[in-house]
XYZ file of N, CA, C and O in Angstrom:
684
model
N 85.974 24.681 22.407
C 84.864 25.052 23.263
C 83.839 23.906 23.343
O 83.728 23.094 22.446
N 83.118 23.911 24.413
C 82.054 22.912 24.645
C 80.694 23.594 24.555
O 80.006 23.784 25.531
N 80.348 23.948 23.333
C 79.131 24.709 23.106
C 77.860 23.970 23.557
O 76.988 24.570 24.161
N 77.790 22.689 23.302
C 76.582 21.918 23.667
C 76.467 21.807 25.194
O 75.391 22.051 25.757
N 77.540 21.444 25.837
C 77.518 21.314 27.312
C 77.172 22.667 27.955
O 76.372 22.757 28.848
N 77.843 23.722 27.449
C 77.593 25.066 28.014
C 76.148 25.474 27.802
O 75.559 26.102 28.671
N 75.566 25.154 26.650
C 74.193 25.464 26.384
C 73.239 24.723 27.333
O 72.274 25.284 27.849
N 73.532 23.446 27.575
C 72.721 22.640 28.475
C 72.770 23.222 29.887
O 71.749 23.380 30.574
N 73.979 23.600 30.331
C 74.149 24.195 31.664
C 73.369 25.496 31.764
O 72.667 25.744 32.753
N 73.476 26.340 30.729
C 72.751 27.580 30.735
C 71.225 27.337 30.820
O 70.518 28.040 31.558
N 70.740 26.370 30.067
C 69.295 26.080 30.148
C 68.881 25.563 31.517
O 67.836 25.954 32.017
N 69.688 24.684 32.084
C 69.378 24.174 33.430
C 69.285 25.322 34.414
O 68.374 25.383 35.244
N 70.253 26.243 34.359
C 70.258 27.368 35.286
C 69.075 28.306 35.048
O 68.442 28.765 35.995
N 68.763 28.595 33.780
C 67.631 29.493 33.484
C 66.315 28.908 33.919
O 65.449 29.617 34.382
N 66.129 27.627 33.741
C 64.879 27.003 34.146
C 64.721 27.121 35.679
O 63.628 27.275 36.171
N 65.814 27.091 36.375
C 65.756 27.167 37.836
C 65.559 28.584 38.340
O 64.751 28.826 39.201
N 66.328 29.515 37.785
C 66.290 30.853 38.377
C 66.461 32.005 37.372
O 66.713 33.119 37.757
N 66.294 31.726 36.095
C 66.539 32.752 35.104
C 65.252 33.372 34.547
O 64.127 33.129 35.043
N 65.445 34.157 33.539
C 64.305 34.777 32.870
C 64.055 33.966 31.581
O 64.894 33.938 30.681
N 62.934 33.340 31.551
C 62.578 32.486 30.432
C 61.454 33.077 29.618
O 60.621 33.813 30.118
N 61.422 32.745 28.336
C 60.356 33.163 27.448
C 58.983 32.759 27.995
O 57.994 33.485 27.869
N 58.914 31.586 28.650
C 57.635 31.090 29.175
C 57.187 31.900 30.398
O 56.062 31.745 30.855
N 58.075 32.750 30.934
C 57.666 33.668 31.977
C 57.905 33.236 33.395
O 57.868 34.057 34.308
N 58.166 31.968 33.626
C 58.363 31.483 35.013
C 59.542 30.554 35.096
O 59.821 29.837 34.158
N 60.178 30.585 36.235
C 61.244 29.638 36.572
C 60.838 28.965 37.876
O 59.854 29.349 38.524
N 61.623 27.989 38.287
C 61.349 27.318 39.585
C 61.410 28.351 40.704
O 60.570 28.318 41.579
N 62.420 29.210 40.674
C 62.515 30.205 41.774
C 61.296 31.089 41.825
O 60.734 31.348 42.899
N 60.845 31.600 40.670
C 59.687 32.486 40.682
C 58.456 31.772 41.139
O 57.595 32.364 41.827
N 58.313 30.508 40.799
C 57.146 29.712 41.269
C 57.228 29.400 42.759
O 56.288 29.605 43.500
N 58.383 28.899 43.176
C 58.502 28.466 44.567
C 58.493 29.651 45.557
O 58.137 29.478 46.705
N 58.842 30.828 45.083
C 58.744 32.011 45.934
C 57.313 32.404 46.208
O 57.069 33.290 47.082
N 56.376 31.827 45.537
C 54.958 32.169 45.713
C 54.268 31.304 46.777
O 53.087 31.539 47.088
N 54.960 30.335 47.344
C 54.329 29.403 48.273
C 55.023 29.448 49.635
O 56.185 29.788 49.714
N 54.282 29.071 50.653
C 54.867 28.991 51.979
C 55.148 27.527 52.362
O 54.765 26.598 51.657
N 55.826 27.378 53.475
C 56.271 26.042 53.907
C 55.126 25.043 54.119
O 55.311 23.843 53.975
N 53.937 25.538 54.497
C 52.838 24.631 54.737
C 52.132 24.207 53.472
O 51.749 23.017 53.343
N 52.013 25.115 52.517
C 51.250 24.784 51.306
C 52.011 23.828 50.382
O 51.365 23.186 49.542
N 53.303 23.664 50.548
C 54.054 22.772 49.637
C 53.668 21.310 49.845
O 53.925 20.513 48.963
N 53.029 20.976 50.948
C 52.640 19.602 51.208
C 51.130 19.354 50.863
O 50.641 18.230 51.065
N 50.466 20.341 50.310
C 49.062 20.206 49.982
C 48.824 19.750 48.555
O 49.537 20.234 47.649
N 47.872 18.868 48.379
C 47.448 18.479 47.034
C 46.163 19.252 46.761
O 45.154 18.957 47.412
N 46.167 20.190 45.816
C 44.963 20.986 45.608
C 43.763 20.138 45.147
O 42.624 20.491 45.497
N 44.013 19.106 44.400
C 42.999 18.139 44.051
C 43.688 16.742 44.099
O 44.916 16.682 43.903
N 42.931 15.723 44.252
C 43.508 14.395 44.439
C 44.441 13.963 43.314
O 45.378 13.217 43.551
N 44.133 14.368 42.090
C 44.901 13.890 40.932
C 46.197 14.659 40.724
O 46.979 14.270 39.844
N 46.460 15.704 41.493
C 47.693 16.450 41.344
C 48.611 16.147 42.529
O 48.157 15.967 43.662
N 49.881 16.124 42.249
C 50.859 15.948 43.327
C 51.038 17.266 44.077
O 50.645 18.334 43.582
N 51.612 17.213 45.229
C 51.962 18.417 45.970
C 53.278 18.950 45.415
O 54.015 18.257 44.721
N 53.586 20.178 45.744
C 54.849 20.782 45.378
C 56.019 19.978 45.922
O 56.992 19.686 45.249
N 55.923 19.611 47.196
C 56.988 18.827 47.840
C 57.179 17.475 47.143
O 58.327 17.028 46.949
N 56.115 16.824 46.729
C 56.204 15.573 46.007
C 56.985 15.738 44.689
O 57.816 14.945 44.332
N 56.641 16.810 43.965
C 57.307 17.076 42.684
C 58.782 17.387 42.882
O 59.635 16.834 42.199
N 59.093 18.227 43.845
C 60.512 18.603 44.069
C 61.302 17.383 44.498
O 62.441 17.160 44.047
N 60.739 16.559 45.336
C 61.398 15.318 45.764
C 61.610 14.354 44.578
O 62.713 13.777 44.406
N 60.631 14.275 43.721
C 60.673 13.431 42.523
C 61.802 13.959 41.599
O 62.609 13.150 41.081
N 61.837 15.257 41.388
C 62.906 15.830 40.517
C 64.279 15.571 41.078
O 65.225 15.285 40.354
N 64.395 15.668 42.399
C 65.674 15.462 43.065
C 66.159 13.995 42.848
O 67.310 13.766 42.559
N 65.252 13.069 42.983
C 65.615 11.664 42.755
C 66.201 11.461 41.384
O 67.227 10.827 41.215
N 65.557 12.026 40.379
C 65.991 11.783 38.994
C 67.259 12.554 38.652
O 68.054 12.141 37.842
N 67.459 13.700 39.349
C 68.747 14.389 39.206
C 69.876 13.562 39.791
O 70.945 13.468 39.227
N 69.629 12.986 40.970
C 70.625 12.126 41.599
C 70.933 10.951 40.704
O 72.089 10.510 40.567
N 69.927 10.421 40.064
C 70.108 9.284 39.116
C 70.951 9.707 37.940
O 71.819 8.960 37.472
N 70.685 10.867 37.424
C 71.457 11.400 36.295
C 72.916 11.569 36.673
O 73.816 11.165 35.915
N 73.171 12.107 37.865
C 74.519 12.273 38.352
C 75.203 10.926 38.467
O 76.352 10.742 38.027
N 74.498 9.928 39.017
C 75.048 8.574 39.157
C 75.373 7.990 37.794
O 76.455 7.388 37.590
N 74.504 8.184 36.840
C 74.732 7.660 35.481
C 75.979 8.257 34.858
O 76.770 7.589 34.228
N 76.134 9.566 35.039
C 77.316 10.248 34.498
C 78.589 9.771 35.204
O 79.593 9.578 34.555
N 78.514 9.562 36.513
C 79.692 9.190 37.274
C 80.084 7.727 37.046
O 81.268 7.386 37.051
N 79.093 6.834 36.912
C 79.393 5.398 36.891
C 79.027 4.681 35.572
O 79.424 3.532 35.391
N 78.246 5.321 34.721
C 77.830 4.674 33.472
C 76.571 3.839 33.636
O 76.132 3.163 32.703
N 75.965 3.880 34.846
C 74.762 3.074 35.081
C 73.967 3.679 36.214
O 74.549 4.191 37.192
N 72.670 3.615 36.082
C 71.782 4.108 37.169
C 71.385 2.974 38.093
O 71.833 1.844 37.946
N 70.510 3.337 39.033
C 70.076 2.287 40.005
C 68.562 2.307 40.243
O 68.041 1.408 40.869
N 67.907 3.312 39.769
C 66.438 3.456 40.049
C 65.620 3.227 38.815
O 66.061 3.395 37.682
N 64.360 2.835 39.040
C 63.382 2.746 37.956
C 62.121 3.531 38.388
O 62.010 3.942 39.535
N 61.257 3.707 37.427
C 59.965 4.402 37.706
C 59.217 3.757 38.876
O 58.457 4.447 39.548
N 59.383 2.484 39.083
C 58.636 1.736 40.076
C 59.203 1.853 41.495
O 58.579 1.366 42.422
N 60.356 2.466 41.662
C 60.965 2.525 42.982
C 60.143 3.426 43.920
O 59.561 4.395 43.461
N 60.153 3.119 45.168
C 59.370 3.849 46.160
C 59.756 5.333 46.216
O 58.911 6.207 46.349
N 61.052 5.645 46.086
C 61.534 6.988 46.176
C 61.070 7.890 45.032
O 61.170 9.116 45.135
N 60.573 7.299 43.980
C 60.124 8.054 42.811
C 59.018 9.043 43.210
O 59.000 10.180 42.746
N 58.067 8.599 43.999
C 56.994 9.451 44.477
C 56.783 9.233 45.960
O 55.889 8.448 46.310
N 57.570 9.839 46.797
C 57.384 9.708 48.239
C 56.102 10.381 48.650
O 55.696 11.392 48.066
N 55.434 9.840 49.666
C 54.170 10.402 50.120
C 54.430 11.719 50.877
O 55.489 11.923 51.447
N 53.387 12.514 50.973
C 53.498 13.763 51.760
C 53.764 13.472 53.224
O 54.467 14.237 53.878
N 53.225 12.355 53.724
C 53.511 11.997 55.127
C 54.998 11.797 55.351
O 55.571 12.295 56.317
N 55.677 11.101 54.445
C 57.101 10.902 54.563
C 57.871 12.205 54.344
O 58.874 12.463 55.006
N 57.410 13.004 53.384
C 58.091 14.251 53.082
C 57.962 15.263 54.211
O 58.890 16.044 54.444
N 56.819 15.288 54.883
C 56.644 16.215 56.002
C 57.704 15.945 57.113
O 58.202 16.860 57.744
N 58.000 14.664 57.300
C 58.987 14.280 58.295
C 60.393 14.848 57.883
O 61.111 15.348 58.737
N 60.681 14.797 56.620
C 61.952 15.308 56.115
C 61.985 16.848 56.244
O 62.968 17.427 56.650
N 60.839 17.484 55.925
C 60.713 18.926 56.054
C 61.068 19.647 54.760
O 61.959 19.220 54.021
N 60.349 20.728 54.509
C 60.504 21.484 53.258
C 61.918 22.057 53.120
O 62.497 21.995 52.017
N 62.509 22.568 54.146
C 63.852 23.164 54.043
C 64.849 22.148 53.547
O 65.689 22.429 52.701
N 64.772 20.922 54.040
C 65.697 19.855 53.658
C 65.394 19.402 52.225
O 66.332 19.208 51.433
N 64.155 19.285 51.882
C 63.743 18.871 50.514
C 64.274 19.884 49.505
O 64.893 19.531 48.531
N 64.029 21.168 49.776
C 64.446 22.235 48.855
C 65.956 22.327 48.802
O 66.543 22.496 47.736
N 66.631 22.186 49.922
C 68.088 22.264 49.981
C 68.725 21.125 49.155
O 69.659 21.335 48.420
N 68.197 19.934 49.285
C 68.674 18.797 48.531
C 68.454 18.974 47.030
O 69.313 18.645 46.214
N 67.323 19.518 46.680
C 67.005 19.833 45.311
C 68.026 20.809 44.713
O 68.582 20.558 43.644
N 68.278 21.892 45.444
C 69.267 22.907 45.001
C 70.644 22.288 44.901
O 71.407 22.578 43.973
N 71.007 21.465 45.867
C 72.324 20.851 45.885
C 72.545 19.947 44.675
O 73.615 19.954 44.087
N 71.504 19.187 44.290
C 71.673 18.301 43.130
C 71.816 19.078 41.842
O 72.556 18.626 40.933
N 71.223 20.258 41.742
C 71.433 21.058 40.576
C 72.891 21.534 40.522
O 73.546 21.441 39.476
N 73.412 21.997 41.619
C 74.807 22.423 41.669
C 75.760 21.277 41.345
O 76.738 21.456 40.610
N 75.486 20.103 41.883
C 76.293 18.921 41.612
C 76.280 18.553 40.131
O 77.300 18.221 39.550
N 75.075 18.565 39.549
C 74.952 18.186 38.153
C 75.715 19.182 37.261
O 76.452 18.789 36.364
N 75.550 20.461 37.536
C 76.255 21.495 36.744
C 77.740 21.364 36.936
O 78.477 21.416 35.926
N 78.219 21.170 38.144
C 79.659 21.004 38.379
C 80.187 19.810 37.605
O 81.295 19.829 37.006
N 79.442 18.730 37.585
C 79.861 17.495 36.886
C 79.894 17.754 35.360
O 80.833 17.346 34.679
N 78.849 18.413 34.843
C 78.807 18.706 33.395
C 79.953 19.614 33.002
O 80.481 19.483 31.868
N 80.382 20.519 33.859
C 81.502 21.415 33.537
C 82.801 20.659 33.328
O 83.708 21.182 32.723
N 82.895 19.425 33.848
C 84.107 18.638 33.685
C 84.073 17.837 32.353
O 85.029 17.155 32.042
N 82.975 17.916 31.641
C 82.777 17.116 30.432
C 82.964 17.962 29.184
O 82.795 19.171 29.230
N 83.225 17.305 28.042
C 83.259 17.986 26.769
C 82.085 17.550 25.918
O 81.363 16.618 26.274
N 81.881 18.219 24.807
C 80.736 17.916 23.957
C 80.734 16.471 23.452
O 79.696 15.862 23.312
N 81.911 15.893 23.230
C 81.993 14.502 22.750
C 81.432 13.523 23.747
O 80.943 12.471 23.392
N 81.491 13.879 25.018
C 80.925 13.058 26.082
C 79.451 12.741 25.811
O 78.978 11.643 26.159
N 78.747 13.668 25.245
C 77.297 13.479 25.008
C 77.032 12.305 24.073
O 75.932 11.734 24.094
N 78.024 11.869 23.321
C 77.897 10.707 22.410
C 78.277 9.393 23.091
O 77.971 8.334 22.553
N 78.928 9.453 24.228
C 79.285 8.228 24.947
C 78.023 7.535 25.457
O 76.960 8.129 25.653
N 78.175 6.228 25.712
C 77.021 5.426 26.152
C 77.048 5.150 27.629
O 78.073 5.004 28.225
N 75.838 5.035 28.193
C 75.631 4.603 29.564
C 74.509 3.597 29.527
O 73.756 3.490 28.546
N 74.376 2.817 30.599
C 73.296 1.842 30.685
C 72.172 2.453 31.499
O 72.369 2.895 32.646
N 70.981 2.498 30.920
C 69.816 3.059 31.604
C 68.996 1.956 32.204
O 68.411 1.117 31.474
N 68.969 1.910 33.527
C 68.279 0.835 34.247
C 66.763 0.874 34.011
O 66.124 -0.137 33.960
N 66.222 2.091 33.917
C 64.802 2.253 33.717
C 64.370 1.808 32.302
O 63.412 1.121 32.120
N 65.147 2.249 31.292
C 64.799 1.883 29.910
C 65.447 0.599 29.438
O 65.219 0.155 28.303
N 66.260 0.002 30.309
C 66.880 -1.302 30.041
C 67.631 -1.362 28.716
O 67.375 -2.205 27.866
N 68.561 -0.447 28.579
C 69.394 -0.438 27.376
C 70.444 0.622 27.440
O 70.538 1.377 28.397
N 71.287 0.631 26.410
C 72.378 1.628 26.332
C 71.914 2.838 25.541
O 71.285 2.669 24.491
N 72.214 4.005 26.039
C 71.843 5.255 25.426
C 73.017 6.217 25.482
O 73.859 6.133 26.371
N 73.021 7.178 24.557
C 73.988 8.251 24.639
C 73.653 9.153 25.810
O 72.501 9.321 26.150
N 74.694 9.729 26.412
C 74.465 10.615 27.568
C 73.583 11.777 27.227
O 72.874 12.310 28.068
N 73.556 12.209 25.942
C 72.671 13.297 25.545
C 71.196 12.947 25.889
O 70.413 13.810 26.158
N 70.875 11.668 25.834
C 69.505 11.227 26.100
C 69.094 11.563 27.527
O 68.062 12.171 27.778
N 69.898 11.208 28.509
C 69.556 11.445 29.938
C 69.755 12.939 30.280
O 68.923 13.471 31.054
N 70.770 13.580 29.735
C 71.013 14.980 30.100
C 69.923 15.877 29.500
O 69.355 16.735 30.209
N 69.570 15.677 28.240
C 68.442 16.437 27.680
C 67.153 16.020 28.363
O 66.247 16.859 28.603
N 67.056 14.734 28.685
C 65.837 14.243 29.373
C 65.589 14.881 30.714
O 64.474 15.237 31.059
N 66.678 15.120 31.485
C 66.499 15.760 32.798
C 66.070 17.198 32.635
O 65.251 17.698 33.422
N 66.529 17.866 31.605
C 66.103 19.234 31.332
C 64.627 19.244 30.935
O 63.836 20.044 31.414
N 64.233 18.363 30.046
C 62.846 18.266 29.612
C 61.953 17.929 30.821
O 60.848 18.477 30.971
N 62.447 17.061 31.689
C 61.707 16.657 32.886
C 61.457 17.859 33.798
O 60.348 18.093 34.313
N 62.482 18.684 33.989
C 62.341 19.884 34.794
C 61.289 20.811 34.188
O 60.446 21.386 34.915
N 61.331 20.993 32.869
C 60.362 21.928 32.229
C 58.971 21.346 32.338
O 58.022 22.101 32.614
N 58.796 20.073 32.163
C 57.475 19.426 32.279
C 56.870 19.691 33.649
O 55.743 20.118 33.774
N 57.678 19.460 34.668
C 57.137 19.619 36.031
C 57.026 21.075 36.437
O 56.230 21.415 37.325
N 57.750 21.975 35.809
C 57.547 23.429 36.060
C 56.132 23.793 35.657
O 55.473 24.552 36.375
N 55.660 23.264 34.582
C 54.277 23.508 34.152
C 53.269 22.972 35.194
O 52.281 23.618 35.498
N 53.555 21.794 35.724
C 52.681 21.255 36.757
C 52.663 22.151 37.997
O 51.627 22.351 38.621
N 53.851 22.653 38.391
C 53.894 23.562 39.539
C 52.995 24.781 39.313
O 52.346 25.227 40.242
N 53.014 25.288 38.126
C 52.152 26.437 37.810
C 50.683 26.106 38.027
O 49.967 26.910 38.614
N 50.270 24.943 37.609
C 48.856 24.530 37.766
C 48.560 24.347 39.287
O 47.533 24.828 39.786
N 49.445 23.671 39.972
C 49.236 23.460 41.409
C 49.158 24.765 42.169
O 48.254 24.972 42.993
N 50.084 25.685 41.885
C 50.096 26.969 42.590
C 48.853 27.772 42.281
O 48.263 28.435 43.131
N 48.382 27.698 41.010
C 47.137 28.371 40.645
C 45.967 27.869 41.483
O 45.188 28.660 41.994
N 45.860 26.580 41.644
C 44.821 26.000 42.476
C 44.980 26.419 43.934
O 44.012 26.731 44.627
N 46.218 26.384 44.443
C 46.465 26.766 45.837
C 46.079 28.183 46.108
O 45.728 28.545 47.269
N 46.196 29.062 45.124
C 45.913 30.466 45.316
C 44.428 30.826 45.227
O 44.051 31.944 45.561
N 43.629 29.877 44.803
C 42.201 30.157 44.693
C 41.666 30.574 46.067
O 42.078 30.047 47.105
N 40.737 31.520 46.054
C 40.204 32.029 47.332
C 39.615 30.934 48.204
O 39.876 30.885 49.389
N 38.800 30.117 47.638
C 38.073 29.118 48.419
C 38.781 27.773 48.384
O 38.213 26.770 47.994
N 40.037 27.758 48.751
C 40.819 26.487 48.693
C 40.475 25.543 49.856
O 40.774 24.370 49.742
N 39.871 26.019 50.858
C 39.611 25.170 52.021
C 38.728 23.985 51.651
O 38.823 22.915 52.242
N 37.891 24.138 50.616
C 36.974 23.034 50.247
C 37.644 22.078 49.268
O 37.133 20.971 49.110
N 38.738 22.487 48.659
C 39.316 21.560 47.640
C 40.646 20.964 48.036
O 41.143 20.101 47.386
N 41.217 21.447 49.136
C 42.528 20.949 49.487
C 42.459 19.541 50.065
O 41.648 19.241 50.918
N 43.336 18.722 49.580
C 43.468 17.370 50.060
C 44.819 17.255 50.793
O 45.791 17.675 50.285
N 44.801 16.672 51.964
C 46.029 16.584 52.734
C 46.622 15.188 52.661
O 47.233 14.711 53.597
N 46.419 14.494 51.557
C 46.939 13.126 51.377
C 48.416 13.146 51.462
O 49.118 13.947 50.996
C-alpha cells in the first residue's frame, strides 16, 4: 500500500472540497463570492481572490512539472507568480477557476501513479537552487494551499463588510 501518497491525496482533496477541522475548504470559501468580487482587493496590501487562485495554479503546474521531469522552470520572481487583476480579468474567472480545478485533478492523477518510495527520490528545485526529495515539494504544495486558504478567509471577510465601497481597491 501507498499510505503516504494516499494520505497526501486525501489531504489535497479535503482542503479543496472536504470537511476540515478548521471549518472551511476552498469550495466553501469560493462559493461565498461572485464573479465580480474575485477581482477586488479589499485593501491594498491584500491580493484579490483571482490573484491567489492564479498564483496557486502556477505552483501546482510547477509541482506537476517537477514530478514529471525532475526539474521545475519557475521562480518566485517570475511574472506569472502574481499576475495583475487587469491581466486576470482578461482571462476571466471561469477560466481561472477551471484551470485551478484542472491542475488539482492532474496532480492527484499523477500522484496516484507513484508509490511511497517516490517521496524519497530527488528533483532539482529551480526556485531553491538545489536537489530536494519529492516529499518537500508535495508537502509544500499542500502547505501552500492551506496558507492561502487562510488568506481567502480574510479577504472574503473584508469583502462581506457592509461598507465595502469605501475600502475596495480595484488595482
